[in-house]
């Protein structure tokens, strides 16, 4: 039976409050805008923005955070505030500029081409909004490229009464895909903010991934001088995840006594763990749970959640652990080729001459000693599909029945248990797996994956 609201009315599948593409879509789509969850961080930020717009105080913000933490959502929310106050938003997604910039110039000219594309985008937005006269447009179009920056800001003086937001999204795309140095771009941002100082009611907001934060701070001291406000985005706590889901679900069900309906309480903990508190992943997982269980379940149980999660992410998890297995090798003298004949291995290890060892190593990549075995790879897959819970070998045996991994097909319980024990022992002994695996207590040990693994698998799915 489909889900029902507080009055017993059926909830149509189209009312799924979650967006598979993440919360950013909730801001720009009227269909979902009423369902965006305003966390305390968002409410505090918007309060600051509204006050600045009211008194026409400049806004200079840098949003720093990992993929899926809500940087684009925040830019969209600020843009909405400007538009609601009769302002103009020039939104530039650098991911969309990569191809034209790369195609239009040689690597040493990428930065020059980028500046031209940015100024042109700002100019076209003002023209579209009817803020420039015909003579303004003629002046701009006849200006030589070398003077275009100054000319544009002369024209901008004609818009003194209009609030203007310049939003730069996905800045990291420039540094990872084009021949653009961070300090050059940061100098441009500094110059841009200096040019804007002559007019009231403007904002410059930028988003960048956390990996570039350190470089930005060390290589672009002028940003500090220009008093940019850096906002570091963090994942949501388990309590915040629960509040997020309660708010989303009750938007549709109208329930106040059971806000998590149609999810059961255990499902909230499950989503909190496997999402790592990342808003985009919360949206993606909950959208799947809601949509796939809606047709036949009055609520989503933990078993249902695991099944849907397993079916949706098994192929990506298997690919992730497969890549991990082939990318890591045993260290030092153990990093050798394996022969089917054990005596050859012993002979190889006993070779005194390093040059002879190099000759023996000339085999295909398939013969290299992998960081872990087939059993260990299957073991890690089962842990992933357990949803981040601490699992003993017995727990994994039960899970193997409902989320079976191909390596354990057709094995009886004793053989499967033997292989799982061997895999657990193998992984506990490898120091390089401290970044991936946690284990607790003493025999019987319990195992869990670190949240970073779930994030990596989500990212691999998004890339595909």
Coordinates of C-alpha atoms in Angstrom, one line a residue:
X1 CA 0.0 0.0 0.0
X2 CA 1.4 3.4 -0.9
X3 CA 2.4 6.0 1.7
X4 CA -0.4 8.1 3.2
X5 CA -0.4 11.6 4.7
X6 CA -1.8 12.4 8.2
X7 CA -5.4 12.4 6.8
X8 CA -5.1 9.0 5.2
X9 CA -4.8 10.4 1.6
X10 CA -2.4 8.6 -0.7
X11 CA 0.8 10.3 -1.4
X12 CA 1.6 10.3 -5.1
X13 CA 5.1 9.2 -6.2
X14 CA 5.7 12.7 -7.7
X15 CA 5.6 14.1 -4.2
X16 CA 8.9 12.4 -3.3
X17 CA 10.5 15.3 -1.3
X18 CA 14.1 14.3 -2.2
X19 CA 16.0 15.3 -5.3
X20 CA 18.4 12.8 -6.8
X21 CA 20.6 15.6 -8.1
X22 CA 21.0 17.1 -4.6
X23 CA 19.7 20.0 -2.6
X24 CA 21.0 22.6 -5.1
X25 CA 18.1 21.6 -7.4
X26 CA 15.6 22.5 -4.7
X27 CA 16.6 26.1 -4.8
X28 CA 16.3 26.7 -8.6
X29 CA 13.2 24.4 -9.2
X30 CA 9.9 25.8 -8.1
X31 CA 8.6 22.3 -7.7
X32 CA 11.1 21.6 -4.9
X33 CA 11.9 25.1 -3.5
X34 CA 9.4 24.7 -0.6
X35 CA 11.1 21.5 0.5
X36 CA 14.6 22.8 1.1
X37 CA 15.8 22.2 4.6
X38 CA 17.2 25.3 6.2
X39 CA 19.8 24.2 8.8
X40 CA 21.1 26.5 11.5
X41 CA 24.1 27.3 9.3
X42 CA 21.9 28.3 6.4
X43 CA 19.5 30.4 8.5
X44 CA 22.5 32.3 10.1
X45 CA 24.0 32.9 6.7
X46 CA 20.8 34.2 5.1
X47 CA 20.2 36.4 8.1
X48 CA 23.6 38.0 7.4
X49 CA 22.9 38.3 3.7
X50 CA 19.5 39.9 4.2
X51 CA 21.0 42.5 6.6
X52 CA 23.8 43.3 4.2
X53 CA 21.3 43.7 1.3
X54 CA 19.1 46.0 3.4
X55 CA 22.0 48.4 4.3
X56 CA 23.7 47.9 0.9
X57 CA 26.9 46.6 2.5
X58 CA 29.3 44.6 0.3
X59 CA 29.3 40.8 0.7
X60 CA 32.5 38.9 0.0
X61 CA 32.1 35.2 0.8
X62 CA 34.2 32.1 0.1
X63 CA 32.5 28.7 0.6
X64 CA 35.0 25.9 1.1
X65 CA 33.9 22.3 1.3
X66 CA 34.0 18.9 -0.1
X67 CA 31.8 17.6 -2.9
X68 CA 28.2 17.4 -1.9
X69 CA 28.4 19.7 1.2
X70 CA 26.1 22.3 -0.2
X71 CA 28.3 25.0 -1.7
X72 CA 26.1 25.4 -4.8
X73 CA 23.0 25.4 -2.7
X74 CA 24.3 28.3 -0.7
X75 CA 25.2 30.3 -3.8
X76 CA 21.7 29.6 -5.2
X77 CA 20.0 30.7 -2.0
X78 CA 22.0 34.0 -1.9
X79 CA 21.1 34.5 -5.6
X80 CA 17.4 34.1 -4.7
X81 CA 17.7 36.7 -2.0
X82 CA 19.2 39.2 -4.5
X83 CA 16.6 38.5 -7.1
X84 CA 13.8 38.8 -4.5
X85 CA 15.1 42.3 -3.7
X86 CA 15.1 43.3 -7.4
X87 CA 18.8 42.5 -7.8
X88 CA 20.8 40.8 -10.5
X89 CA 22.8 37.6 -10.2
X90 CA 25.6 36.8 -12.6
X91 CA 26.2 33.0 -12.1
X92 CA 29.3 31.5 -13.5
X93 CA 29.9 27.7 -13.3
X94 CA 33.4 27.2 -14.3
X95 CA 32.8 23.5 -15.2
X96 CA 30.8 24.9 -18.1
X97 CA 33.6 27.2 -19.3
X98 CA 36.3 24.6 -19.4
X99 CA 35.7 23.3 -22.9
X100 CA 35.3 26.7 -24.7
X101 CA 38.3 28.2 -22.8
X102 CA 40.6 25.2 -23.6
X103 CA 39.5 25.1 -27.2
X104 CA 39.9 28.9 -27.8
X105 CA 43.5 29.2 -26.7
X106 CA 46.9 27.6 -26.0
X107 CA 47.6 26.6 -22.4
X108 CA 49.7 29.8 -21.8
X109 CA 46.6 31.9 -22.8
X110 CA 44.0 30.0 -20.7
X111 CA 43.9 32.7 -18.1
X112 CA 43.5 35.5 -20.6
X113 CA 40.7 33.6 -22.3
X114 CA 39.0 32.9 -19.0
X115 CA 38.9 36.6 -18.0
X116 CA 37.4 37.4 -21.3
X117 CA 34.7 34.7 -20.8
X118 CA 33.9 36.0 -17.3
X119 CA 33.6 39.7 -18.4
X120 CA 31.4 38.6 -21.4
X121 CA 29.1 36.6 -19.2
X122 CA 28.7 39.6 -16.8
X123 CA 28.1 41.9 -19.7
X124 CA 25.5 39.6 -21.4
X125 CA 23.6 39.3 -18.1
X126 CA 23.3 43.1 -17.7
X127 CA 22.1 43.4 -21.3
X128 CA 19.6 40.6 -20.8
X129 CA 18.2 42.4 -17.7
X130 CA 17.9 45.7 -19.7
X131 CA 20.4 47.5 -17.5
X132 CA 22.6 48.9 -20.3
X133 CA 21.7 51.4 -23.0
X134 CA 22.3 51.0 -26.7
X135 CA 25.2 53.4 -26.5
X136 CA 26.6 51.3 -23.6
X137 CA 26.5 48.2 -25.7
X138 CA 28.1 49.9 -28.7
X139 CA 31.0 51.2 -26.5
X140 CA 31.6 47.8 -25.1
X141 CA 31.5 46.0 -28.4
X142 CA 34.0 48.5 -29.9
X143 CA 36.4 48.2 -27.0
X144 CA 39.8 46.5 -27.6
X145 CA 40.3 43.4 -25.4
X146 CA 43.1 45.0 -23.4
X147 CA 40.7 47.7 -22.2
X148 CA 37.6 45.6 -21.8
X149 CA 38.0 45.1 -18.0
X150 CA 38.1 48.9 -17.3
X151 CA 35.3 49.6 -19.9
X152 CA 33.0 47.1 -18.3
X153 CA 33.3 48.7 -14.9
X154 CA 32.7 52.2 -16.3
X155 CA 29.4 50.8 -17.7
X156 CA 28.7 49.2 -14.3
X157 CA 28.5 52.7 -12.8
X158 CA 25.2 53.1 -14.6
X159 CA 23.6 50.4 -12.4
X160 CA 24.4 52.0 -9.0
X161 CA 20.9 51.5 -7.7
X162 CA 20.8 47.8 -8.5
X163 CA 22.0 45.0 -6.2
X164 CA 24.5 42.8 -8.1
X165 CA 25.8 39.4 -7.1
X166 CA 28.7 37.7 -8.9
X167 CA 28.7 34.0 -8.0
X168 CA 31.6 31.9 -9.0
X169 CA 30.9 28.1 -8.7
X170 CA 33.3 25.1 -8.9
X171 CA 36.5 27.2 -9.0
X172 CA 38.5 24.1 -8.5
X173 CA 37.7 23.0 -12.1
X174 CA 40.1 25.8 -13.3
X175 CA 43.1 24.5 -11.4
X176 CA 42.6 20.8 -12.1
X177 CA 41.7 21.1 -15.8
X178 CA 43.3 24.3 -17.2
X179 CA 46.8 25.9 -17.0
X180 CA 45.7 28.5 -14.5
X181 CA 47.7 29.2 -11.4
X182 CA 45.8 29.8 -8.2
X183 CA 47.5 33.0 -7.3
X184 CA 46.6 34.5 -10.7
X185 CA 42.9 33.8 -10.3
X186 CA 43.0 35.0 -6.7
X187 CA 44.6 38.3 -7.8
X188 CA 41.8 38.7 -10.3
X189 CA 39.2 38.2 -7.5
X190 CA 41.0 40.8 -5.4
X191 CA 41.0 43.3 -8.4
X192 CA 37.3 42.6 -9.0
X193 CA 36.4 43.3 -5.4
X194 CA 38.5 46.5 -5.5
X195 CA 36.7 47.7 -8.6
X196 CA 33.3 47.1 -6.9
X197 CA 34.2 49.2 -3.9
X198 CA 33.1 52.3 -5.7
X199 CA 29.5 51.1 -5.8
X200 CA 27.1 50.0 -3.0
X201 CA 25.0 46.9 -2.9
X202 CA 27.2 44.2 -4.4
X203 CA 28.4 40.7 -3.6
X204 CA 31.1 38.4 -4.7
X205 CA 30.6 34.8 -3.6
X206 CA 32.9 31.9 -4.6
X207 CA 32.8 28.2 -4.0
X208 CA 35.8 25.9 -4.0
X209 CA 36.6 22.4 -2.8
X210 CA 38.5 21.9 0.4
X211 CA 41.6 20.5 -1.3
X212 CA 42.5 24.0 -2.5
X213 CA 41.8 25.9 0.7
X214 CA 45.3 25.7 2.0
X215 CA 46.8 26.9 -1.3
X216 CA 44.4 29.7 -1.5
X217 CA 45.2 30.9 2.0
X218 CA 49.0 30.6 1.5
X219 CA 49.3 31.9 -2.1
X220 CA 46.7 34.6 -2.1
X221 CA 47.2 36.8 0.9
X222 CA 45.5 39.7 -0.9
X223 CA 42.2 37.9 -0.3
X224 CA 42.6 38.4 3.5
X225 CA 43.5 42.0 2.9
X226 CA 40.2 42.4 0.9
X227 CA 38.4 40.9 3.9
X228 CA 36.8 37.9 2.3
X229 CA 34.8 35.8 4.7
X230 CA 35.7 32.1 4.5
X231 CA 32.9 29.8 5.4
X232 CA 34.1 26.2 5.9
X233 CA 31.3 23.7 5.3
X234 CA 31.1 20.6 7.5
X235 CA 29.1 17.4 7.3
X236 CA 25.8 17.2 9.4
X237 CA 25.9 15.5 12.7
X238 CA 23.7 12.4 13.3
X239 CA 21.2 14.6 15.1
X240 CA 21.2 17.1 12.2
X241 CA 20.7 14.3 9.7
X242 CA 17.6 13.2 11.7
X243 CA 16.2 16.8 11.7
X244 CA 16.9 17.0 8.0
X245 CA 15.0 13.9 7.2
X246 CA 12.1 14.7 9.6
X247 CA 11.7 18.1 8.0
X248 CA 11.7 16.6 4.5
X249 CA 9.3 13.8 5.2
X250 CA 6.8 15.9 7.2
X251 CA 6.7 18.4 4.3
X252 CA 4.7 15.7 2.5
X253 CA 3.1 13.6 5.1
X254 CA 2.0 16.5 7.4
X255 CA 2.7 14.3 10.4
X256 CA 3.8 15.9 13.7
X257 CA 3.6 12.8 15.9
X258 CA 5.9 10.7 13.6
X259 CA 7.9 13.0 11.5
X260 CA 10.3 10.3 10.2
X261 CA 7.4 8.4 8.5
X262 CA 7.5 6.6 6.1
X263 CA 11.0 5.8 7.4
X264 CA 11.5 3.7 10.5
X265 CA 13.8 5.0 13.3
X266 CA 16.6 2.6 12.5
X267 CA 16.6 3.8 8.9
X268 CA 17.6 7.3 10.1
X269 CA 20.7 5.9 11.8
X270 CA 21.4 3.9 8.6
X271 CA 21.2 7.0 6.4
X272 CA 23.3 9.0 8.8
X273 CA 26.1 6.4 8.7
X274 CA 26.2 5.6 5.0
X275 CA 25.8 9.3 3.9
X276 CA 28.5 10.5 6.3
X277 CA 26.2 13.5 6.9
X278 CA 26.9 14.9 3.5
X279 CA 23.7 16.7 2.3
X280 CA 23.9 15.5 -1.3
X281 CA 24.3 11.9 -0.3
X282 CA 21.4 12.2 2.2
X283 CA 19.2 13.4 -0.7
X284 CA 20.4 10.7 -3.0
X285 CA 19.9 7.8 -0.6
X286 CA 16.5 9.0 0.7
X287 CA 15.3 9.6 -2.8
X288 CA 16.0 6.0 -3.6
X289 CA 14.5 4.7 -0.4
X290 CA 11.3 6.7 -0.8
X291 CA 10.9 6.0 -4.6
X292 CA 11.6 2.3 -4.7
X293 CA 9.7 1.4 -1.5
X294 CA 6.7 3.7 -2.2
X295 CA 4.8 1.3 -4.4
X296 CA 4.4 -1.6 -2.0
X297 CA 5.4 -0.5 1.6
X298 CA 3.6 1.6 4.1
X299 CA 7.0 2.3 5.7
X300 CA 10.7 1.7 5.0
X301 CA 12.2 -0.8 7.4
X302 CA 16.0 -1.2 8.0
X303 CA 15.8 -4.5 5.9
X304 CA 14.2 -2.6 3.0
X305 CA 16.7 0.2 3.3
X306 CA 19.6 -2.2 3.1
X307 CA 18.2 -4.1 0.2
X308 CA 17.6 -0.9 -1.8
X309 CA 21.0 0.4 -0.9
X310 CA 22.6 -2.9 -1.8
X311 CA 20.9 -3.1 -5.2
X312 CA 21.8 0.5 -6.0
X313 CA 25.4 0.6 -5.0
X314 CA 26.7 -3.0 -5.2
X315 CA 28.2 -2.6 -8.7
X316 CA 30.0 0.7 -7.7
X317 CA 31.3 -0.8 -4.4
X318 CA 32.6 -3.9 -6.2
X319 CA 34.3 -1.7 -8.8
X320 CA 35.8 0.5 -6.0
X321 CA 37.2 -2.3 -4.0
X322 CA 38.4 -4.0 -7.2
X323 CA 40.4 -0.8 -8.1
X324 CA 41.7 -0.6 -4.5
X325 CA 42.9 -4.1 -4.7
X326 CA 44.9 -3.6 -7.9
X327 CA 46.3 -0.2 -6.9
X328 CA 47.9 -1.3 -3.6
X329 CA 50.7 -3.8 -3.4
X330 CA 52.7 -5.4 -0.6
X331 CA 55.6 -3.3 0.6
X332 CA 59.4 -3.7 0.5
X333 CA 60.8 -7.1 -0.3
X334 CA 57.3 -8.7 -0.4
X335 CA 56.4 -6.6 -3.4
X336 CA 57.3 -9.4 -5.9
X337 CA 55.8 -11.5 -8.7
X338 CA 53.9 -14.6 -7.7
X339 CA 54.5 -17.8 -9.6
X340 CA 52.3 -20.8 -9.6
X341 CA 55.3 -22.8 -8.6
X342 CA 56.2 -22.0 -4.9
X343 CA 59.8 -23.1 -5.4
X344 CA 60.2 -20.3 -8.0
X345 CA 59.1 -17.8 -5.4
X346 CA 61.5 -19.1 -2.9
X347 CA 64.3 -19.1 -5.5
X348 CA 63.4 -15.5 -6.4
X349 CA 63.5 -14.3 -2.8
X350 CA 66.9 -16.0 -2.3
X351 CA 68.5 -14.3 -5.3
X352 CA 71.5 -12.3 -4.0
X353 CA 71.8 -10.0 -7.0
X354 CA 69.3 -7.2 -7.3
X355 CA 69.8 -7.1 -11.1
X356 CA 68.6 -10.8 -11.3
X357 CA 65.6 -9.9 -9.2
X358 CA 64.6 -7.2 -11.7
X359 CA 64.8 -9.7 -14.5
X360 CA 62.6 -12.1 -12.7
X361 CA 60.1 -9.4 -12.1
X362 CA 59.4 -8.9 -15.8
X363 CA 56.0 -10.6 -15.8
X364 CA 52.5 -9.3 -16.4
X365 CA 50.7 -7.1 -13.9
X366 CA 48.3 -9.9 -13.2
X367 CA 51.1 -11.7 -11.4
X368 CA 51.9 -9.0 -8.9
X369 CA 51.1 -9.7 -5.2
X370 CA 47.9 -7.8 -4.6
X371 CA 47.4 -5.9 -1.4
X372 CA 44.7 -8.3 -0.4
X373 CA 43.0 -11.5 -1.5
X374 CA 39.7 -12.3 -3.2
X375 CA 38.3 -13.2 0.2
X376 CA 39.3 -9.8 1.6
X377 CA 37.8 -7.9 -1.3
X378 CA 34.5 -9.8 -0.8
X379 CA 34.8 -9.1 2.9
X380 CA 35.1 -5.3 2.3
X381 CA 32.1 -5.5 -0.1
X382 CA 29.9 -7.1 2.6
X383 CA 31.0 -4.4 5.1
X384 CA 30.0 -1.7 2.7
X385 CA 26.6 -3.2 2.2
X386 CA 26.1 -3.5 6.0
X387 CA 25.7 0.2 6.0
X388 CA 28.6 1.2 8.3
X389 CA 27.5 -0.9 11.3
X390 CA 30.0 -2.8 13.4
X391 CA 29.8 -6.4 12.1
X392 CA 31.2 -9.7 13.5
X393 CA 31.8 -12.7 11.2
X394 CA 28.5 -14.1 12.2
X395 CA 26.7 -10.8 11.3
X396 CA 28.4 -10.8 7.9
X397 CA 27.3 -14.4 7.4
X398 CA 23.7 -13.3 7.9
X399 CA 24.2 -10.3 5.7
X400 CA 25.7 -12.5 2.9
X401 CA 22.3 -14.2 2.5
X402 CA 20.4 -11.0 1.8
X403 CA 23.2 -9.0 0.1
X404 CA 25.1 -11.9 -1.5
X405 CA 28.5 -11.1 -3.1
X406 CA 29.4 -13.3 -6.1
X407 CA 32.5 -14.6 -4.4
X408 CA 30.3 -16.4 -1.8
X409 CA 27.8 -17.9 -4.2
X410 CA 27.0 -21.6 -3.6
X411 CA 29.2 -21.8 -0.5
X412 CA 27.8 -23.5 2.6
X413 CA 27.9 -21.6 5.9
X414 CA 31.1 -23.3 7.2
X415 CA 33.1 -22.5 4.1
X416 CA 31.8 -19.0 3.9
X417 CA 32.7 -18.5 7.6
X418 CA 36.2 -19.9 7.1
X419 CA 36.8 -17.5 4.2
X420 CA 35.5 -14.5 6.1
X421 CA 37.7 -15.3 9.1
X422 CA 40.7 -15.6 6.9
X423 CA 39.9 -12.3 5.2
X424 CA 39.3 -10.5 8.6
X425 CA 42.6 -11.8 9.9
X426 CA 44.4 -10.7 6.7
X427 CA 43.0 -7.2 6.8
X428 CA 43.7 -6.7 10.5
X429 CA 47.4 -7.4 9.8
X430 CA 47.8 -4.7 7.2
X431 CA 48.7 -1.3 8.5
X432 CA 47.9 0.4 5.1
X433 CA 44.2 -0.3 5.8
X434 CA 44.0 2.0 8.8
X435 CA 42.5 4.6 6.4
X436 CA 39.7 2.2 5.3
X437 CA 38.9 -0.3 8.1
X438 CA 38.1 -0.1 11.8
X439 CA 38.0 -3.1 14.0
X440 CA 36.8 -3.3 17.6
X441 CA 37.4 -5.5 20.7
X442 CA 39.1 -8.9 20.7
X443 CA 37.8 -12.2 19.6
X444 CA 35.2 -12.2 18.3
X445 CA 36.3 -9.0 16.4
X446 CA 33.8 -6.6 15.0
X447 CA 34.5 -4.6 11.8
X448 CA 33.3 -1.5 10.1
X449 CA 34.4 0.7 7.2
X450 CA 35.3 4.4 7.7
X451 CA 32.9 7.0 6.4
X452 CA 35.4 8.1 3.8
X453 CA 34.8 4.8 1.9
X454 CA 31.1 5.5 1.5
X455 CA 31.9 9.0 0.2
X456 CA 34.4 7.6 -2.3
X457 CA 31.9 5.1 -3.6
X458 CA 29.2 7.8 -3.9
X459 CA 31.7 9.9 -5.9
X460 CA 32.5 7.1 -8.3
X461 CA 28.8 6.6 -8.9
X462 CA 28.3 10.3 -9.6
X463 CA 31.2 10.3 -12.1
X464 CA 29.6 7.4 -14.0

